[in-house]
GROMACS .gro file of C-alpha atoms in nm:
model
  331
    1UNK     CA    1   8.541   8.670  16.362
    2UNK     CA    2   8.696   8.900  16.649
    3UNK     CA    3   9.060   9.002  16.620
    4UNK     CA    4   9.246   8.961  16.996
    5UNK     CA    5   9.605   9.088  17.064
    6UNK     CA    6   9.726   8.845  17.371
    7UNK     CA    7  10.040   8.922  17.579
    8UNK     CA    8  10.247   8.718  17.869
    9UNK     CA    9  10.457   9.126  17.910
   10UNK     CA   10  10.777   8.929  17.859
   11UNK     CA   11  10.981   9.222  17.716
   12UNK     CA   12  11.327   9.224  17.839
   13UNK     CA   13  11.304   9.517  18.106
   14UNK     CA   14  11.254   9.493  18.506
   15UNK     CA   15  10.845   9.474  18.586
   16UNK     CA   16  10.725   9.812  18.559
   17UNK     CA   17  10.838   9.904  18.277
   18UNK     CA   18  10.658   9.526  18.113
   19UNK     CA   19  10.344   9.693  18.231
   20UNK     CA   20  10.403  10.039  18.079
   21UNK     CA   21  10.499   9.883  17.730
   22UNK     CA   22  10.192   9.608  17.752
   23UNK     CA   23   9.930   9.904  17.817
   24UNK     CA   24  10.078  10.103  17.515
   25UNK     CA   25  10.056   9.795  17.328
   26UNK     CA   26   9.705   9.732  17.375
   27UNK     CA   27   9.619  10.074  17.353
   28UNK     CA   28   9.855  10.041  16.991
   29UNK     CA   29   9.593   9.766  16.900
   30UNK     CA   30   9.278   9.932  17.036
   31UNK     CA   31   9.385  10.223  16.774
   32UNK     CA   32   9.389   9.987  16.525
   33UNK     CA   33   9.030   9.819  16.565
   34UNK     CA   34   9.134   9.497  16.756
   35UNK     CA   35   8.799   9.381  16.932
   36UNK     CA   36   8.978   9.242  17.208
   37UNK     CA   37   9.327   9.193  17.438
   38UNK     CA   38   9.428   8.953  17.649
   39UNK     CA   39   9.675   8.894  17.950
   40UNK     CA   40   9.825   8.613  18.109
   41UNK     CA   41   9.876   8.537  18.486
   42UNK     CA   42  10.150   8.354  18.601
   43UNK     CA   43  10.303   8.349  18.983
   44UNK     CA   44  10.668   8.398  19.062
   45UNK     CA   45  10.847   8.300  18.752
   46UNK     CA   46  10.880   8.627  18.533
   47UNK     CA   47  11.027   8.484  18.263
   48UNK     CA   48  10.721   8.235  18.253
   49UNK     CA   49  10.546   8.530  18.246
   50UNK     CA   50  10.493   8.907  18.410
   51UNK     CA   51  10.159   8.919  18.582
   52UNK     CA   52  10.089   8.763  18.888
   53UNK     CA   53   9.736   9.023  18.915
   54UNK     CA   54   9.569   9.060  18.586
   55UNK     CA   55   9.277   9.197  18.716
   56UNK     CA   56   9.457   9.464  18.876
   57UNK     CA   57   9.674   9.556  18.525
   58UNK     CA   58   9.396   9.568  18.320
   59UNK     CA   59   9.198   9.786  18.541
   60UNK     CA   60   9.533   9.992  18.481
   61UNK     CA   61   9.451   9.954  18.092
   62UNK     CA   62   9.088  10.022  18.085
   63UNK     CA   63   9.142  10.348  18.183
   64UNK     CA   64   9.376  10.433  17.890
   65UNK     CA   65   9.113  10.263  17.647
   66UNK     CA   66   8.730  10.286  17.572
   67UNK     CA   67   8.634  10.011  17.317
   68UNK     CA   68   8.882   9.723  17.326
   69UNK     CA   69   8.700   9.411  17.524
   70UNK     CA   70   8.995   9.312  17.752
   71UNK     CA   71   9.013   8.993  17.871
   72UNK     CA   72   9.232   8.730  18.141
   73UNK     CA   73   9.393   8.443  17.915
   74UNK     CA   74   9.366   8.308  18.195
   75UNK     CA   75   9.328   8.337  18.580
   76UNK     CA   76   9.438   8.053  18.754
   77UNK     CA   77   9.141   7.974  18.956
   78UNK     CA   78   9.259   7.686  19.141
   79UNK     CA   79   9.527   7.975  19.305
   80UNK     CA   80   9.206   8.175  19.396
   81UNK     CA   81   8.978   8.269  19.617
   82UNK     CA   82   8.627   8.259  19.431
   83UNK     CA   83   8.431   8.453  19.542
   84UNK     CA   84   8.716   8.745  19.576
   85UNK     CA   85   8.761   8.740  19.220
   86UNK     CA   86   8.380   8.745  19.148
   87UNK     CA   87   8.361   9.055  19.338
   88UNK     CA   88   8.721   9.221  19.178
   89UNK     CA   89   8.547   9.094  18.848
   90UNK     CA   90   8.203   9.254  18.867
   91UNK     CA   91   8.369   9.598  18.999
   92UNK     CA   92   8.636   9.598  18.674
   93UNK     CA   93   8.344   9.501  18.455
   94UNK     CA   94   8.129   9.807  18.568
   95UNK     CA   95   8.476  10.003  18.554
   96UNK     CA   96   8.513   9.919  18.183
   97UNK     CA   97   8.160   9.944  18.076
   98UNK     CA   98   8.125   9.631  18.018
   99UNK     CA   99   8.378   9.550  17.839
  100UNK     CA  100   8.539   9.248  18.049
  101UNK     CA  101   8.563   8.880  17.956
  102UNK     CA  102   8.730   8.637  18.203
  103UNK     CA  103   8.926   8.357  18.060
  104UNK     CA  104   9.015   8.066  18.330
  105UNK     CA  105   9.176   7.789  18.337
  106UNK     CA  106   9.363   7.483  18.621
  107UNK     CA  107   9.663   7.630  18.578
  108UNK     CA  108  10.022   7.496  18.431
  109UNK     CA  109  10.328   7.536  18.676
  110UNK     CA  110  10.294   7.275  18.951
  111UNK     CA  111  10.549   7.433  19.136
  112UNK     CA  112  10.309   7.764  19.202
  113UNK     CA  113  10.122   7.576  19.370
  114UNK     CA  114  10.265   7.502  19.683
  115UNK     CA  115  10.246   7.885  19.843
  116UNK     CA  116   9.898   7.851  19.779
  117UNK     CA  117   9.857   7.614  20.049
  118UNK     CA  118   9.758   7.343  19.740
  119UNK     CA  119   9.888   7.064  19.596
  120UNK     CA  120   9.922   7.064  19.213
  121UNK     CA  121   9.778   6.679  19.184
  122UNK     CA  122   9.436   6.843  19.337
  123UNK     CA  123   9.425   7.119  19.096
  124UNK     CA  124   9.160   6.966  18.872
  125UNK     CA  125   8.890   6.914  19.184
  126UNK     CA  126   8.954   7.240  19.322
  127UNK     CA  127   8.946   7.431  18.967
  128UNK     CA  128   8.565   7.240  18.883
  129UNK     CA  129   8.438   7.385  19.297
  130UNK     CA  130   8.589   7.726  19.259
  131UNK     CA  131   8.451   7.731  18.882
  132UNK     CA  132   8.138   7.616  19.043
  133UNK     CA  133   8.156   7.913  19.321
  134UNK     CA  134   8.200   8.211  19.036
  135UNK     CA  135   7.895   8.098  18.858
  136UNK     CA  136   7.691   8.100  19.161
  137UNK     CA  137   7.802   8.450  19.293
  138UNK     CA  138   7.726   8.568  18.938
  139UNK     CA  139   7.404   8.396  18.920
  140UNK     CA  140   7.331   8.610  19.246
  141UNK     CA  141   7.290   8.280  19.436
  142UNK     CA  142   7.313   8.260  19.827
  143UNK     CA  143   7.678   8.219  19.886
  144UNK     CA  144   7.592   8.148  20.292
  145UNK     CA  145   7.439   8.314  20.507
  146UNK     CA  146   7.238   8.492  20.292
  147UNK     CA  147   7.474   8.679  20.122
  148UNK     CA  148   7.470   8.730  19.764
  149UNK     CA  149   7.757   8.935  19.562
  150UNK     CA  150   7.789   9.272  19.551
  151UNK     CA  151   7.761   9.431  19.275
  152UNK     CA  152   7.567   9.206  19.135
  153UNK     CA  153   7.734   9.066  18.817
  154UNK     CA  154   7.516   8.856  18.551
  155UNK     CA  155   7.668   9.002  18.239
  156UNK     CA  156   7.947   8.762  18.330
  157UNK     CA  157   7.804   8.463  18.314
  158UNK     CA  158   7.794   8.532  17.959
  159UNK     CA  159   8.156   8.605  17.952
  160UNK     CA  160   8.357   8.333  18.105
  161UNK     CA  161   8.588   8.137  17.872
  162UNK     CA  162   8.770   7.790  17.943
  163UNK     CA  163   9.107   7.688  17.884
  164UNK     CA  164   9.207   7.317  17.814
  165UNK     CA  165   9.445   7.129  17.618
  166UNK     CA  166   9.146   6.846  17.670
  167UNK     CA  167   8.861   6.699  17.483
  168UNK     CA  168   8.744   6.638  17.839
  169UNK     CA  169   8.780   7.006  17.914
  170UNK     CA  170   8.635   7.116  17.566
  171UNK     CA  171   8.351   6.896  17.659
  172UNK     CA  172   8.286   7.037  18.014
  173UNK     CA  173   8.326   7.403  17.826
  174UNK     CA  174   8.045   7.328  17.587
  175UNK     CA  175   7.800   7.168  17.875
  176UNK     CA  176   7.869   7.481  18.063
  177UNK     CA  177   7.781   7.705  17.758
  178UNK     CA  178   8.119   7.873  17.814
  179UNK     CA  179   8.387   8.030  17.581
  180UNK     CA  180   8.658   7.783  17.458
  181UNK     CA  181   9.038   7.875  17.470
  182UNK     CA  182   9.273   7.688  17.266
  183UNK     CA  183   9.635   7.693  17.293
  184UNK     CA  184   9.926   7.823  17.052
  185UNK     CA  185  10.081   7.564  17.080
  186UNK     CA  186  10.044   7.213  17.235
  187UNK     CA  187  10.303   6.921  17.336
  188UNK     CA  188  10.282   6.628  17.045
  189UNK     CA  189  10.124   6.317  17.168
  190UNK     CA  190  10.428   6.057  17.220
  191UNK     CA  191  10.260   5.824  16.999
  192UNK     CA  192  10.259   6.051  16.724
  193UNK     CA  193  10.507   6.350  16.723
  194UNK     CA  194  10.418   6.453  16.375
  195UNK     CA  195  10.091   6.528  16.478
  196UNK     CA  196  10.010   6.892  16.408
  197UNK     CA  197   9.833   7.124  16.621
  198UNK     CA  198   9.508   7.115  16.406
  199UNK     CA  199   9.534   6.764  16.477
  200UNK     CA  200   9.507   6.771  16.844
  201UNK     CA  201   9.267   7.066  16.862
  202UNK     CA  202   9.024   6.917  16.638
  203UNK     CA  203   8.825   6.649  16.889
  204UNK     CA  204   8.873   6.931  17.182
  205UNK     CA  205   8.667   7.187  16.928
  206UNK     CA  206   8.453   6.892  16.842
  207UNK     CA  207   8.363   6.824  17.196
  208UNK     CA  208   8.300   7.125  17.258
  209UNK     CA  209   8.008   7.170  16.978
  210UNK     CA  210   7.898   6.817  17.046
  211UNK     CA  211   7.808   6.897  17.410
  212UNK     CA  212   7.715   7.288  17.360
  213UNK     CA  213   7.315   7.326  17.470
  214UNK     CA  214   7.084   7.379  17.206
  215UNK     CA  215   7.071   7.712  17.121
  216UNK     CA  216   7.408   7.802  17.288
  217UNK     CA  217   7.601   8.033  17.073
  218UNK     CA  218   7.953   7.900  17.008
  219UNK     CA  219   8.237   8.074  17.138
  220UNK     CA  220   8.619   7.974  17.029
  221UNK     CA  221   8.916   8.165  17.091
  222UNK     CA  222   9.238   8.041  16.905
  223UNK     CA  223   9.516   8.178  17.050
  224UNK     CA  224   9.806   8.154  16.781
  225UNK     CA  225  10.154   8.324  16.742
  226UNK     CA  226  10.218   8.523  16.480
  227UNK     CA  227  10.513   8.797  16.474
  228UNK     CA  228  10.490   8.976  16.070
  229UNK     CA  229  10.763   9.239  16.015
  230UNK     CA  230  10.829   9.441  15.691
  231UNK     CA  231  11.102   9.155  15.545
  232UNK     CA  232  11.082   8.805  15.599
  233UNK     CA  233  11.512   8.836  15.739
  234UNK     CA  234  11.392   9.085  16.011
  235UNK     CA  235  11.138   8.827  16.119
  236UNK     CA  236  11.379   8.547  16.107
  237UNK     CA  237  11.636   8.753  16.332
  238UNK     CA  238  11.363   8.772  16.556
  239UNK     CA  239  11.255   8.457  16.601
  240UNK     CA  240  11.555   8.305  16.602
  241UNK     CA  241  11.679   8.472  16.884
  242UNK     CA  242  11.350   8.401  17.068
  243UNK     CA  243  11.302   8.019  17.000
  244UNK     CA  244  11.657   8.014  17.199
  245UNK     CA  245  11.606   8.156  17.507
  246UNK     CA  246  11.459   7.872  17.662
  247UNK     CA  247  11.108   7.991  17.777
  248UNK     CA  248  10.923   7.752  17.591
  249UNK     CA  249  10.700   7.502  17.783
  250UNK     CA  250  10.912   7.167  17.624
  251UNK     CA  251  11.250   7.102  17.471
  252UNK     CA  252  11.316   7.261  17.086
  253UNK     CA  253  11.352   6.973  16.903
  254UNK     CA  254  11.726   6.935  16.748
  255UNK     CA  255  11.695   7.126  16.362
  256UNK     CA  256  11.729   7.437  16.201
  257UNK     CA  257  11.494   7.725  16.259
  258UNK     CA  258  11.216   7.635  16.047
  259UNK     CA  259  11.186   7.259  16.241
  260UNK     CA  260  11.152   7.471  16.546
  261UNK     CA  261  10.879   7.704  16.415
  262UNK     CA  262  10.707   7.413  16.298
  263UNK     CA  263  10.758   7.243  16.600
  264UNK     CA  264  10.614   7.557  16.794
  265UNK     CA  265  10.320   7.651  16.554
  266UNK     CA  266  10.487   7.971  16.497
  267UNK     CA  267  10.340   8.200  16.205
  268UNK     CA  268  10.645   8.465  16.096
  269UNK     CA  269  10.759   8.619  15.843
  270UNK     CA  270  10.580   8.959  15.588
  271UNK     CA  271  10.269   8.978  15.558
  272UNK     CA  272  10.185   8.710  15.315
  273UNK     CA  273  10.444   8.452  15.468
  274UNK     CA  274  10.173   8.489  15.752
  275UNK     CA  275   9.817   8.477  15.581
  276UNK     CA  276   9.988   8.186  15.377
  277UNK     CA  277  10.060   8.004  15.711
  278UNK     CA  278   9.747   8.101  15.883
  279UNK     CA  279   9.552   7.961  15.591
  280UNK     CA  280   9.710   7.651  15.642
  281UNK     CA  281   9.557   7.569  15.992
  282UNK     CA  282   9.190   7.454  15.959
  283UNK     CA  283   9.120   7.506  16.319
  284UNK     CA  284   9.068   7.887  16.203
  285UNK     CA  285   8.760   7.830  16.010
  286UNK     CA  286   8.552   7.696  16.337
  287UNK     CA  287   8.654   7.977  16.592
  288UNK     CA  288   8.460   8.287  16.667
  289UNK     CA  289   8.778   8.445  16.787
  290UNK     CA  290   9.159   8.510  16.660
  291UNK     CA  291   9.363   8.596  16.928
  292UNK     CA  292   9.752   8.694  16.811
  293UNK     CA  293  10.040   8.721  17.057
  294UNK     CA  294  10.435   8.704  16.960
  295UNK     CA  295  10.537   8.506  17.222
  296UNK     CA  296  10.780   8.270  17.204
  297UNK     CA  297  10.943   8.479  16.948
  298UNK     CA  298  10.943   8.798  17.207
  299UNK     CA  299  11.090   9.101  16.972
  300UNK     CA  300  11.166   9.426  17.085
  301UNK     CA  301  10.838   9.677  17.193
  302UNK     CA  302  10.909   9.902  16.862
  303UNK     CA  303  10.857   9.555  16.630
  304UNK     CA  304  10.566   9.450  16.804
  305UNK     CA  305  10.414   9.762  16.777
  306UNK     CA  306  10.480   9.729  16.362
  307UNK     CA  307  10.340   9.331  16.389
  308UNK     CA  308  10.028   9.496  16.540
  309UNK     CA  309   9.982   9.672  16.285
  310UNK     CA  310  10.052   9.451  15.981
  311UNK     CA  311   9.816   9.180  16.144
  312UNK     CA  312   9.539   9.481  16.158
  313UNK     CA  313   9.584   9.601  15.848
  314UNK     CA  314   9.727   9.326  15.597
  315UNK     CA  315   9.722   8.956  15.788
  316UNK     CA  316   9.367   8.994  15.943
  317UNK     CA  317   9.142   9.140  15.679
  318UNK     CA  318   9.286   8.884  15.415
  319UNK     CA  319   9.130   8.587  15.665
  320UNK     CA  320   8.812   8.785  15.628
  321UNK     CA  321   8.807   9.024  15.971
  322UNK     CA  322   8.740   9.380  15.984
  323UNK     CA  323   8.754   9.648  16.221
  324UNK     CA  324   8.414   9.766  16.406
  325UNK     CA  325   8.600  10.103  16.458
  326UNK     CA  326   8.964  10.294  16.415
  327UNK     CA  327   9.023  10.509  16.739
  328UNK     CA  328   9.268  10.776  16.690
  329UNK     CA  329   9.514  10.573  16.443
  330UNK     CA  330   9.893  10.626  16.515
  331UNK     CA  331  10.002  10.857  16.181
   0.00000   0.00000   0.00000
């Protein structure tokens, strides 16, 4: 199992300085033998999230790092031009070394949309003939007129992961032979509100091995929050301030603070308040990849810093991870 550090660069500060404290936070996790970090795009709501270009940011980062993998969670690919972000792609990936891995996904916000010249009703049609596109330009295919990309990029095709809340779209990930993303969280079915989020990521992961090609190595990331500080009262502070400021993608149900961190499959609390929660979600033991971010709970830079390292050092290796490499190790 990989260890991921995933950020939306929601802290509290004007945009800038969200992409100053995001690069020293993945550089904070690089030091401490994450494989990989993930960013987020979203378009013209920052307190959705902070990156509208997250190809551009983590060329930014890959020059402060050398091992971290570093990864979009996820472009929005109905929003893009194709075959501009194969090319942006292949010249980061050579940039890095290698290292890049390009989440994608139909995007969430119907309202970004609209500037795009698209409407959000279309988004799955466009997202399956753009998807299409990239996998042609990196399979060096003709892309008219006898063009092919340049740089030519077929390490990629090797590195493209799909987001979905769908069994239909965990399906269409394993056909493809593609990555699977799962959510942190996902809205209950109205049918059954009690469901829990094992429960509705269960048939997506088992459509996605069900239709994977013979031979096909799996690839699952589970994205999952998790904020651990040094007392479980700091990390109840924390989170309690951040399940109320409204930035989550449904209403908090009505209830205390636990109801709401169960509601929002939020894992907080020391060390073992965490690995005891973790434990608890069987989706874990089927994914190749465990991907931690603190969002919705959002604490200061200096405390997500700390969480970094308590899930590196405490959380993670008691699920059975450990580090490939320490690289210069704050202290």
């Amino acid at each position: 199992m990989r260890l991921g550090f995933f950020t939306r660069l929601l802290d509290e500060v004007p945009a800038g300085e969200r992409y100053r404290l995001a690069a020293e936070q993945i550089e904070h996790a690089e030091a401490y033998g994450f494989d990989t970090a993930w960013v987020a795009q979203h378009h013209f709501d920052g307190a959705e999230g902070g990156l509208p270009a997250p190809l551009v940011f983590l060329a930014h980062v890959a020059a402060r790092t050398s091992r971290i993998r570093l990864g979009t969670g996820i472009i929005t690919l109905p929003l893009e031009q194709p075959v501009r972000v194969a090319e942006d792609a292949a010249v980061l990936d050579l940039l890095t070394g290698g290292r890049l891995e390009v989440g994608v996904g139909s995007g969430g916000t119907p309202s970004s949309f609209a500037p795009f010249g698209h409407d959000s009703a279309d988004r799955a049609a466009i997202y399956a003939d753009h998807l299409e596109t990239l996998v042609r330009a990196w399979s060096g295919e003709d892309l008219g007129g006898g063009n092919r990309l340049y740089p030519p990029a077929p390490r990629l095709l090797d590195a493209i992961w799909q987001a979905t809340f769908s069994e239909a779209g965990g399906a269409r990930a394993g056909r493809a032979g593609h990555g699977l993303m799962l959510s942190r969280t996902q809205p209950r079915p109205a049918d059954d509100p009690q469901a829990t989020l094992a429960d509705i990521q269960r048939p997506i992961v088992d459509a996605y091995y069900a239709n994977l090609p013979s031979g096909a190595r799996p690839r699952i990331v589970a994205s999952r929050t998790a904020f651990v500080a040094d007392s479980r009262a700091e990390a109840l502070r924390c989170a309690e301030a951040g399940l109320g400021r409204g930035r989550l993608p449904f209403e908090l149900p009505d209830g205390d603070l636990d109801t709401r961190i169960a509601a929002f499959d939020v894992h907080v609390g020391t060390p073992q308040d965490v690995i005891d929660s973790l434990r608890a979600d069987p989706t874990l033991e089927r994914v190749t990849d465990l991907v931690f971010q603190v969002h919705s709970v959002d604490p200061p830079h200096p405390l997500v810093l700390r969480s970094i390292e308590l899930l590196a050092t405490e959380v993670a290796p008691a699920l059975g991870w450990a580090p490939d490499a320490l690289i210069g190790r704050p202290g």
